[in-house]
Structures are given as C-alpha cells and as structure tokens.
Amino acid sequence: MTGYHLLTGGTGLLGRYLIKDLSQAGVPLAVLVRPTRRQSVDERIDSILGYWESQLGCEIPRPMVLEGDICEPGLGLDAASLDWVSKNCDAVIHSAASLQFVSTSDQSEPWRSNVQGTQNILDLCRKAHIEKLHHVGTAYICGLRTGRVMETDVDVGQTLGNDYEKSKLQAEKLVRAADHIKSLTVHRPAI
C-alpha cells in the first residue's frame, strides 16, 4: 500500500482543490490543520468536504486530520501524531503559505510561515525519514525580471518586488539545499 501524503495548507484556496483532486485520485491523505476561534480542525475539513460533496454529488474519502501549525517546531504535533506521521507518511505536499506582501520584521509574516514554516517541514521530514517533498512555491520568485525565465532559474540576483517574493525565494532555496530530500518537486503557480 502506498503511504500517506501529508498536506499542509489544505484549508487554503489551492489546498481545497488538492484535497478534492488527490482524494478522488485515491491518494491517501493526512492534512495538517490549525483550529480557528470558530471551528475545530475536524469542522474545518468537514466544511471543505461538504462543499465538494455537494458540488460533485458524491462522497469524498475523509483524510486523516492532524491538528498542528507549520510555524511550530515539530509542526505543533503531539507525540502520538508525530509517531503516526513517522509510521504512515512517505511524502509531504507543502502548500501552506502566507500571502502577506509587506512585513514588519523577519519574525512576522510572511517570513514566519514561508521560511520558518518551510524549515519546520524540512525538520519533520528529516525526523520522520520522509524523502519525498512537493513544495508549492511561486512563479513570482522571478521578481521584476522580464523576458524568458527558466524553471531552473532560482536565485540569479533578480530584484524582488515585495517581502512575499523574498520569503518564497528563501523557502525554495531551503528545500533545494535539503540533502535528506531525495525526491523534490517544486511547483510554481502564478495567479
């Protein structure tokens, strides 16, 4: 049996589609979710699944729901959840990110989620022996460049337009430098 894919950012715009599409494709999913003041992690996922089920007219397999936060060491997972991830997950799809364009410091958003959160994902992968990572970056790490930009271009001295772009470039450099990740795919969506 194929192991679970641990998905971050599952409650975001892209993540909601990933939950639907991957579940329908039969990919076993575990979703890392933060509670809100109004909803528990289970309620947040139930809301997303309910929406898709009403749109599609069919049931969607329920993912394993893990309460945590990418900004916390160990993703804020309790010991039992960390153990479950180590035993059951063989890949991570890191889709969580802050879209904040302007930052007040390198300890606030978007740095906190995009850089420290990515480092926390990499640390978890090392600890859990997960060697396969799908990292959702952004096409906007090209910054203010014009003309042809190759997928292999990462940090070529480009001028970046805002803190979001800077933090996402730094995050992509982190995942590309992680020697314990044996299978890395970087996805760079645009608007």
JSON list of C-alpha atoms in Angstrom, two decimals:
[
{"chain": "A", "resi": 1, "resn": "MET", "atom": "CA", "xyz": [0.00, 0.00, 0.00]},
{"chain": "A", "resi": 2, "resn": "THR", "atom": "CA", "xyz": [1.15, 3.50, -0.78]},
{"chain": "A", "resi": 3, "resn": "GLY", "atom": "CA", "xyz": [1.85, 5.62, 2.28]},
{"chain": "A", "resi": 4, "resn": "TYR", "atom": "CA", "xyz": [0.01, 8.79, 3.13]},
{"chain": "A", "resi": 5, "resn": "HIS", "atom": "CA", "xyz": [0.84, 12.19, 1.69]},
{"chain": "A", "resi": 6, "resn": "LEU", "atom": "CA", "xyz": [0.93, 14.83, 4.43]},
{"chain": "A", "resi": 7, "resn": "LEU", "atom": "CA", "xyz": [-0.67, 18.01, 3.07]},
{"chain": "A", "resi": 8, "resn": "THR", "atom": "CA", "xyz": [-0.13, 21.46, 4.56]},
{"chain": "A", "resi": 9, "resn": "GLY", "atom": "CA", "xyz": [-2.31, 24.39, 3.57]},
{"chain": "A", "resi": 10, "resn": "GLY", "atom": "CA", "xyz": [-5.32, 22.16, 2.94]},
{"chain": "A", "resi": 11, "resn": "THR", "atom": "CA", "xyz": [-7.76, 24.86, 4.06]},
{"chain": "A", "resi": 12, "resn": "GLY", "atom": "CA", "xyz": [-6.38, 27.43, 1.62]},
{"chain": "A", "resi": 13, "resn": "LEU", "atom": "CA", "xyz": [-7.58, 28.06, -1.91]},
{"chain": "A", "resi": 14, "resn": "LEU", "atom": "CA", "xyz": [-5.14, 25.67, -3.60]},
{"chain": "A", "resi": 15, "resn": "GLY", "atom": "CA", "xyz": [-5.25, 23.17, -0.75]},
{"chain": "A", "resi": 16, "resn": "ARG", "atom": "CA", "xyz": [-9.02, 22.76, -1.01]},
{"chain": "A", "resi": 17, "resn": "TYR", "atom": "CA", "xyz": [-8.59, 21.66, -4.62]},
{"chain": "A", "resi": 18, "resn": "LEU", "atom": "CA", "xyz": [-5.70, 19.38, -3.69]},
{"chain": "A", "resi": 19, "resn": "ILE", "atom": "CA", "xyz": [-7.87, 17.65, -1.08]},
{"chain": "A", "resi": 20, "resn": "LYS", "atom": "CA", "xyz": [-10.60, 17.08, -3.67]},
{"chain": "A", "resi": 21, "resn": "ASP", "atom": "CA", "xyz": [-8.37, 16.04, -6.57]},
{"chain": "A", "resi": 22, "resn": "LEU", "atom": "CA", "xyz": [-5.97, 13.83, -4.61]},
{"chain": "A", "resi": 23, "resn": "SER", "atom": "CA", "xyz": [-8.77, 12.14, -2.69]},
{"chain": "A", "resi": 24, "resn": "GLN", "atom": "CA", "xyz": [-10.65, 11.42, -5.90]},
{"chain": "A", "resi": 25, "resn": "ALA", "atom": "CA", "xyz": [-7.43, 10.00, -7.39]},
{"chain": "A", "resi": 26, "resn": "GLY", "atom": "CA", "xyz": [-7.16, 7.57, -4.47]},
{"chain": "A", "resi": 27, "resn": "VAL", "atom": "CA", "xyz": [-4.13, 9.19, -2.83]},
{"chain": "A", "resi": 28, "resn": "PRO", "atom": "CA", "xyz": [-4.23, 8.54, 0.94]},
{"chain": "A", "resi": 29, "resn": "LEU", "atom": "CA", "xyz": [-4.10, 11.98, 2.60]},
{"chain": "A", "resi": 30, "resn": "ALA", "atom": "CA", "xyz": [-3.24, 13.32, 6.01]},
{"chain": "A", "resi": 31, "resn": "VAL", "atom": "CA", "xyz": [-3.98, 17.02, 6.41]},
{"chain": "A", "resi": 32, "resn": "LEU", "atom": "CA", "xyz": [-2.26, 19.34, 8.89]},
{"chain": "A", "resi": 33, "resn": "VAL", "atom": "CA", "xyz": [-4.82, 21.91, 10.07]},
{"chain": "A", "resi": 34, "resn": "ARG", "atom": "CA", "xyz": [-4.89, 24.76, 12.58]},
{"chain": "A", "resi": 35, "resn": "PRO", "atom": "CA", "xyz": [-8.08, 25.31, 14.54]},
{"chain": "A", "resi": 36, "resn": "THR", "atom": "CA", "xyz": [-9.71, 28.73, 14.40]},
{"chain": "A", "resi": 37, "resn": "ARG", "atom": "CA", "xyz": [-11.64, 30.53, 17.11]},
{"chain": "A", "resi": 38, "resn": "ARG", "atom": "CA", "xyz": [-14.87, 29.36, 15.46]},
{"chain": "A", "resi": 39, "resn": "GLN", "atom": "CA", "xyz": [-14.01, 25.90, 14.12]},
{"chain": "A", "resi": 40, "resn": "SER", "atom": "CA", "xyz": [-12.07, 22.84, 15.23]},
{"chain": "A", "resi": 41, "resn": "VAL", "atom": "CA", "xyz": [-9.74, 21.17, 12.75]},
{"chain": "A", "resi": 42, "resn": "ASP", "atom": "CA", "xyz": [-12.36, 18.48, 12.06]},
{"chain": "A", "resi": 43, "resn": "GLU", "atom": "CA", "xyz": [-15.06, 21.10, 11.45]},
{"chain": "A", "resi": 44, "resn": "ARG", "atom": "CA", "xyz": [-12.80, 22.95, 9.01]},
{"chain": "A", "resi": 45, "resn": "ILE", "atom": "CA", "xyz": [-12.17, 19.79, 6.98]},
{"chain": "A", "resi": 46, "resn": "ASP", "atom": "CA", "xyz": [-15.81, 18.69, 7.21]},
{"chain": "A", "resi": 47, "resn": "SER", "atom": "CA", "xyz": [-16.82, 22.07, 5.76]},
{"chain": "A", "resi": 48, "resn": "ILE", "atom": "CA", "xyz": [-14.44, 21.67, 2.82]},
{"chain": "A", "resi": 49, "resn": "LEU", "atom": "CA", "xyz": [-15.54, 18.09, 2.16]},
{"chain": "A", "resi": 50, "resn": "GLY", "atom": "CA", "xyz": [-19.20, 19.07, 2.48]},
{"chain": "A", "resi": 51, "resn": "TYR", "atom": "CA", "xyz": [-18.75, 21.76, -0.14]},
{"chain": "A", "resi": 52, "resn": "TRP", "atom": "CA", "xyz": [-17.08, 19.39, -2.63]},
{"chain": "A", "resi": 53, "resn": "GLU", "atom": "CA", "xyz": [-19.58, 16.62, -1.98]},
{"chain": "A", "resi": 54, "resn": "SER", "atom": "CA", "xyz": [-22.47, 18.99, -2.67]},
{"chain": "A", "resi": 55, "resn": "GLN", "atom": "CA", "xyz": [-20.77, 20.22, -5.86]},
{"chain": "A", "resi": 56, "resn": "LEU", "atom": "CA", "xyz": [-19.84, 16.76, -7.12]},
{"chain": "A", "resi": 57, "resn": "GLY", "atom": "CA", "xyz": [-22.82, 14.79, -5.88]},
{"chain": "A", "resi": 58, "resn": "CYS", "atom": "CA", "xyz": [-20.62, 12.08, -4.41]},
{"chain": "A", "resi": 59, "resn": "GLU", "atom": "CA", "xyz": [-18.79, 11.27, -1.23]},
{"chain": "A", "resi": 60, "resn": "ILE", "atom": "CA", "xyz": [-15.09, 12.14, -0.90]},
{"chain": "A", "resi": 61, "resn": "PRO", "atom": "CA", "xyz": [-12.81, 9.95, 1.22]},
{"chain": "A", "resi": 62, "resn": "ARG", "atom": "CA", "xyz": [-12.03, 11.62, 4.54]},
{"chain": "A", "resi": 63, "resn": "PRO", "atom": "CA", "xyz": [-8.34, 12.38, 5.10]},
{"chain": "A", "resi": 64, "resn": "MET", "atom": "CA", "xyz": [-6.54, 11.76, 8.37]},
{"chain": "A", "resi": 65, "resn": "VAL", "atom": "CA", "xyz": [-6.82, 15.15, 10.14]},
{"chain": "A", "resi": 66, "resn": "LEU", "atom": "CA", "xyz": [-3.89, 16.26, 12.30]},
{"chain": "A", "resi": 67, "resn": "GLU", "atom": "CA", "xyz": [-4.06, 19.38, 14.45]},
{"chain": "A", "resi": 68, "resn": "GLY", "atom": "CA", "xyz": [-0.90, 21.43, 14.11]},
{"chain": "A", "resi": 69, "resn": "ASP", "atom": "CA", "xyz": [0.80, 24.54, 12.83]},
{"chain": "A", "resi": 70, "resn": "ILE", "atom": "CA", "xyz": [3.72, 24.79, 10.40]},
{"chain": "A", "resi": 71, "resn": "CYS", "atom": "CA", "xyz": [5.11, 27.70, 12.41]},
{"chain": "A", "resi": 72, "resn": "GLU", "atom": "CA", "xyz": [5.71, 25.50, 15.45]},
{"chain": "A", "resi": 73, "resn": "PRO", "atom": "CA", "xyz": [8.63, 23.10, 15.96]},
{"chain": "A", "resi": 74, "resn": "GLY", "atom": "CA", "xyz": [7.50, 19.59, 15.04]},
{"chain": "A", "resi": 75, "resn": "LEU", "atom": "CA", "xyz": [4.58, 21.32, 13.30]},
{"chain": "A", "resi": 76, "resn": "GLY", "atom": "CA", "xyz": [2.95, 21.61, 16.72]},
{"chain": "A", "resi": 77, "resn": "LEU", "atom": "CA", "xyz": [2.02, 17.93, 16.57]},
{"chain": "A", "resi": 78, "resn": "ASP", "atom": "CA", "xyz": [1.64, 15.96, 19.78]},
{"chain": "A", "resi": 79, "resn": "ALA", "atom": "CA", "xyz": [3.82, 12.86, 20.33]},
{"chain": "A", "resi": 80, "resn": "ALA", "atom": "CA", "xyz": [1.16, 10.43, 19.10]},
{"chain": "A", "resi": 81, "resn": "SER", "atom": "CA", "xyz": [0.62, 12.41, 15.89]},
{"chain": "A", "resi": 82, "resn": "LEU", "atom": "CA", "xyz": [4.38, 12.69, 15.25]},
{"chain": "A", "resi": 83, "resn": "ASP", "atom": "CA", "xyz": [4.64, 8.93, 15.69]},
{"chain": "A", "resi": 84, "resn": "TRP", "atom": "CA", "xyz": [1.71, 8.39, 13.30]},
{"chain": "A", "resi": 85, "resn": "VAL", "atom": "CA", "xyz": [3.34, 10.60, 10.66]},
{"chain": "A", "resi": 86, "resn": "SER", "atom": "CA", "xyz": [6.66, 8.73, 11.02]},
{"chain": "A", "resi": 87, "resn": "LYS", "atom": "CA", "xyz": [4.95, 5.37, 10.56]},
{"chain": "A", "resi": 88, "resn": "ASN", "atom": "CA", "xyz": [2.43, 6.27, 7.85]},
{"chain": "A", "resi": 89, "resn": "CYS", "atom": "CA", "xyz": [3.60, 9.18, 5.68]},
{"chain": "A", "resi": 90, "resn": "ASP", "atom": "CA", "xyz": [6.08, 8.82, 2.86]},
{"chain": "A", "resi": 91, "resn": "ALA", "atom": "CA", "xyz": [5.59, 12.21, 1.18]},
{"chain": "A", "resi": 92, "resn": "VAL", "atom": "CA", "xyz": [4.78, 15.81, 2.05]},
{"chain": "A", "resi": 93, "resn": "ILE", "atom": "CA", "xyz": [2.90, 18.30, -0.10]},
{"chain": "A", "resi": 94, "resn": "HIS", "atom": "CA", "xyz": [3.81, 21.67, 1.40]},
{"chain": "A", "resi": 95, "resn": "SER", "atom": "CA", "xyz": [1.17, 24.10, 0.19]},
{"chain": "A", "resi": 96, "resn": "ALA", "atom": "CA", "xyz": [0.78, 26.30, 3.28]},
{"chain": "A", "resi": 97, "resn": "ALA", "atom": "CA", "xyz": [2.00, 29.88, 2.90]},
{"chain": "A", "resi": 98, "resn": "SER", "atom": "CA", "xyz": [1.41, 33.44, 3.96]},
{"chain": "A", "resi": 99, "resn": "LEU", "atom": "CA", "xyz": [0.43, 35.75, 1.11]},
{"chain": "A", "resi": 100, "resn": "GLN", "atom": "CA", "xyz": [1.26, 38.91, 3.05]},
{"chain": "A", "resi": 101, "resn": "PHE", "atom": "CA", "xyz": [3.30, 41.23, 0.81]},
{"chain": "A", "resi": 102, "resn": "VAL", "atom": "CA", "xyz": [4.70, 43.62, 3.43]},
{"chain": "A", "resi": 103, "resn": "SER", "atom": "CA", "xyz": [6.37, 42.58, 6.66]},
{"chain": "A", "resi": 104, "resn": "THR", "atom": "CA", "xyz": [7.14, 44.43, 9.86]},
{"chain": "A", "resi": 105, "resn": "SER", "atom": "CA", "xyz": [10.13, 42.18, 10.71]},
{"chain": "A", "resi": 106, "resn": "ASP", "atom": "CA", "xyz": [11.81, 38.93, 9.74]},
{"chain": "A", "resi": 107, "resn": "GLN", "atom": "CA", "xyz": [9.94, 37.27, 12.63]},
{"chain": "A", "resi": 108, "resn": "SER", "atom": "CA", "xyz": [6.47, 38.23, 11.32]},
{"chain": "A", "resi": 109, "resn": "GLU", "atom": "CA", "xyz": [4.50, 37.16, 8.27]},
{"chain": "A", "resi": 110, "resn": "PRO", "atom": "CA", "xyz": [5.29, 36.21, 5.57]},
{"chain": "A", "resi": 111, "resn": "TRP", "atom": "CA", "xyz": [8.70, 35.15, 6.91]},
{"chain": "A", "resi": 112, "resn": "ARG", "atom": "CA", "xyz": [7.26, 33.18, 9.81]},
{"chain": "A", "resi": 113, "resn": "SER", "atom": "CA", "xyz": [5.13, 30.89, 7.63]},
{"chain": "A", "resi": 114, "resn": "ASN", "atom": "CA", "xyz": [7.05, 30.87, 4.39]},
{"chain": "A", "resi": 115, "resn": "VAL", "atom": "CA", "xyz": [10.59, 30.48, 5.70]},
{"chain": "A", "resi": 116, "resn": "GLN", "atom": "CA", "xyz": [10.36, 29.16, 9.27]},
{"chain": "A", "resi": 117, "resn": "GLY", "atom": "CA", "xyz": [7.34, 27.03, 8.36]},
{"chain": "A", "resi": 118, "resn": "THR", "atom": "CA", "xyz": [9.27, 25.50, 5.45]},
{"chain": "A", "resi": 119, "resn": "GLN", "atom": "CA", "xyz": [12.25, 24.84, 7.73]},
{"chain": "A", "resi": 120, "resn": "ASN", "atom": "CA", "xyz": [9.90, 23.13, 10.20]},
{"chain": "A", "resi": 121, "resn": "ILE", "atom": "CA", "xyz": [8.57, 20.96, 7.35]},
{"chain": "A", "resi": 122, "resn": "LEU", "atom": "CA", "xyz": [12.12, 20.00, 6.39]},
{"chain": "A", "resi": 123, "resn": "ASP", "atom": "CA", "xyz": [12.96, 19.21, 10.02]},
{"chain": "A", "resi": 124, "resn": "LEU", "atom": "CA", "xyz": [9.89, 16.97, 10.27]},
{"chain": "A", "resi": 125, "resn": "CYS", "atom": "CA", "xyz": [10.85, 15.21, 7.03]},
{"chain": "A", "resi": 126, "resn": "ARG", "atom": "CA", "xyz": [14.32, 14.52, 8.41]},
{"chain": "A", "resi": 127, "resn": "LYS", "atom": "CA", "xyz": [12.98, 13.26, 11.75]},
{"chain": "A", "resi": 128, "resn": "ALA", "atom": "CA", "xyz": [10.25, 11.10, 10.12]},
{"chain": "A", "resi": 129, "resn": "HIS", "atom": "CA", "xyz": [12.55, 9.86, 7.32]},
{"chain": "A", "resi": 130, "resn": "ILE", "atom": "CA", "xyz": [10.31, 11.33, 4.64]},
{"chain": "A", "resi": 131, "resn": "GLU", "atom": "CA", "xyz": [12.38, 11.79, 1.49]},
{"chain": "A", "resi": 132, "resn": "LYS", "atom": "CA", "xyz": [9.70, 12.93, -0.98]},
{"chain": "A", "resi": 133, "resn": "LEU", "atom": "CA", "xyz": [8.59, 16.58, -0.95]},
{"chain": "A", "resi": 134, "resn": "HIS", "atom": "CA", "xyz": [6.30, 18.59, -3.19]},
{"chain": "A", "resi": 135, "resn": "HIS", "atom": "CA", "xyz": [6.94, 22.25, -2.39]},
{"chain": "A", "resi": 136, "resn": "VAL", "atom": "CA", "xyz": [4.43, 24.82, -3.61]},
{"chain": "A", "resi": 137, "resn": "GLY", "atom": "CA", "xyz": [6.45, 27.93, -4.34]},
{"chain": "A", "resi": 138, "resn": "THR", "atom": "CA", "xyz": [5.50, 30.77, -6.63]},
{"chain": "A", "resi": 139, "resn": "ALA", "atom": "CA", "xyz": [6.28, 31.91, -10.15]},
{"chain": "A", "resi": 140, "resn": "TYR", "atom": "CA", "xyz": [6.91, 35.32, -8.63]},
{"chain": "A", "resi": 141, "resn": "ILE", "atom": "CA", "xyz": [10.36, 34.42, -7.33]},
{"chain": "A", "resi": 142, "resn": "CYS", "atom": "CA", "xyz": [11.39, 35.73, -10.75]},
{"chain": "A", "resi": 143, "resn": "GLY", "atom": "CA", "xyz": [10.84, 39.14, -9.22]},
{"chain": "A", "resi": 144, "resn": "LEU", "atom": "CA", "xyz": [10.85, 42.13, -11.53]},
{"chain": "A", "resi": 145, "resn": "ARG", "atom": "CA", "xyz": [12.64, 40.31, -14.36]},
{"chain": "A", "resi": 146, "resn": "THR", "atom": "CA", "xyz": [11.23, 40.48, -17.85]},
{"chain": "A", "resi": 147, "resn": "GLY", "atom": "CA", "xyz": [11.69, 38.19, -20.78]},
{"chain": "A", "resi": 148, "resn": "ARG", "atom": "CA", "xyz": [12.21, 34.47, -20.63]},
{"chain": "A", "resi": 149, "resn": "VAL", "atom": "CA", "xyz": [12.59, 32.97, -17.15]},
{"chain": "A", "resi": 150, "resn": "MET", "atom": "CA", "xyz": [13.60, 29.32, -16.98]},
{"chain": "A", "resi": 151, "resn": "GLU", "atom": "CA", "xyz": [12.26, 26.84, -14.44]},
{"chain": "A", "resi": 152, "resn": "THR", "atom": "CA", "xyz": [15.86, 26.17, -13.43]},
{"chain": "A", "resi": 153, "resn": "ASP", "atom": "CA", "xyz": [16.35, 29.85, -12.51]},
{"chain": "A", "resi": 154, "resn": "VAL", "atom": "CA", "xyz": [16.23, 30.24, -8.76]},
{"chain": "A", "resi": 155, "resn": "ASP", "atom": "CA", "xyz": [18.45, 32.97, -7.33]},
{"chain": "A", "resi": 156, "resn": "VAL", "atom": "CA", "xyz": [20.08, 34.79, -10.21]},
{"chain": "A", "resi": 157, "resn": "GLY", "atom": "CA", "xyz": [20.38, 38.15, -8.47]},
{"chain": "A", "resi": 158, "resn": "GLN", "atom": "CA", "xyz": [16.89, 39.25, -9.51]},
{"chain": "A", "resi": 159, "resn": "THR", "atom": "CA", "xyz": [15.25, 42.26, -7.88]},
{"chain": "A", "resi": 160, "resn": "LEU", "atom": "CA", "xyz": [12.23, 41.13, -5.90]},
{"chain": "A", "resi": 161, "resn": "GLY", "atom": "CA", "xyz": [9.12, 43.26, -5.57]},
{"chain": "A", "resi": 162, "resn": "ASN", "atom": "CA", "xyz": [7.98, 42.53, -2.01]},
{"chain": "A", "resi": 163, "resn": "ASP", "atom": "CA", "xyz": [8.52, 40.51, 1.15]},
{"chain": "A", "resi": 164, "resn": "TYR", "atom": "CA", "xyz": [6.28, 37.69, -0.09]},
{"chain": "A", "resi": 165, "resn": "GLU", "atom": "CA", "xyz": [8.52, 37.13, -3.11]},
{"chain": "A", "resi": 166, "resn": "LYS", "atom": "CA", "xyz": [11.65, 37.40, -0.97]},
{"chain": "A", "resi": 167, "resn": "SER", "atom": "CA", "xyz": [10.35, 34.89, 1.59]},
{"chain": "A", "resi": 168, "resn": "LYS", "atom": "CA", "xyz": [9.23, 32.42, -1.07]},
{"chain": "A", "resi": 169, "resn": "LEU", "atom": "CA", "xyz": [12.64, 32.60, -2.78]},
{"chain": "A", "resi": 170, "resn": "GLN", "atom": "CA", "xyz": [14.34, 31.92, 0.54]},
{"chain": "A", "resi": 171, "resn": "ALA", "atom": "CA", "xyz": [11.98, 28.97, 1.16]},
{"chain": "A", "resi": 172, "resn": "GLU", "atom": "CA", "xyz": [12.69, 27.49, -2.26]},
{"chain": "A", "resi": 173, "resn": "LYS", "atom": "CA", "xyz": [16.43, 27.77, -1.62]},
{"chain": "A", "resi": 174, "resn": "LEU", "atom": "CA", "xyz": [15.93, 25.89, 1.66]},
{"chain": "A", "resi": 175, "resn": "VAL", "atom": "CA", "xyz": [14.12, 22.95, 0.05]},
{"chain": "A", "resi": 176, "resn": "ARG", "atom": "CA", "xyz": [16.60, 22.76, -2.81]},
{"chain": "A", "resi": 177, "resn": "ALA", "atom": "CA", "xyz": [19.50, 22.62, -0.32]},
{"chain": "A", "resi": 178, "resn": "ALA", "atom": "CA", "xyz": [17.94, 19.88, 1.86]},
{"chain": "A", "resi": 179, "resn": "ASP", "atom": "CA", "xyz": [20.20, 16.86, 1.36]},
{"chain": "A", "resi": 180, "resn": "HIS", "atom": "CA", "xyz": [17.77, 14.47, 3.06]},
{"chain": "A", "resi": 181, "resn": "ILE", "atom": "CA", "xyz": [15.07, 15.12, 0.44]},
{"chain": "A", "resi": 182, "resn": "LYS", "atom": "CA", "xyz": [15.73, 12.59, -2.33]},
{"chain": "A", "resi": 183, "resn": "SER", "atom": "CA", "xyz": [12.69, 13.41, -4.48]},
{"chain": "A", "resi": 184, "resn": "LEU", "atom": "CA", "xyz": [11.84, 17.11, -4.73]},
{"chain": "A", "resi": 185, "resn": "THR", "atom": "CA", "xyz": [9.25, 18.70, -6.98]},
{"chain": "A", "resi": 186, "resn": "VAL", "atom": "CA", "xyz": [8.87, 22.47, -6.84]},
{"chain": "A", "resi": 187, "resn": "HIS", "atom": "CA", "xyz": [5.57, 23.77, -8.14]},
{"chain": "A", "resi": 188, "resn": "ARG", "atom": "CA", "xyz": [5.48, 27.46, -9.07]},
{"chain": "A", "resi": 189, "resn": "PRO", "atom": "CA", "xyz": [1.88, 28.57, -9.63]},
{"chain": "A", "resi": 190, "resn": "ALA", "atom": "CA", "xyz": [1.01, 32.10, -10.70]},
{"chain": "A", "resi": 191, "resn": "ILE", "atom": "CA", "xyz": [-2.24, 33.99, -10.18]}
]
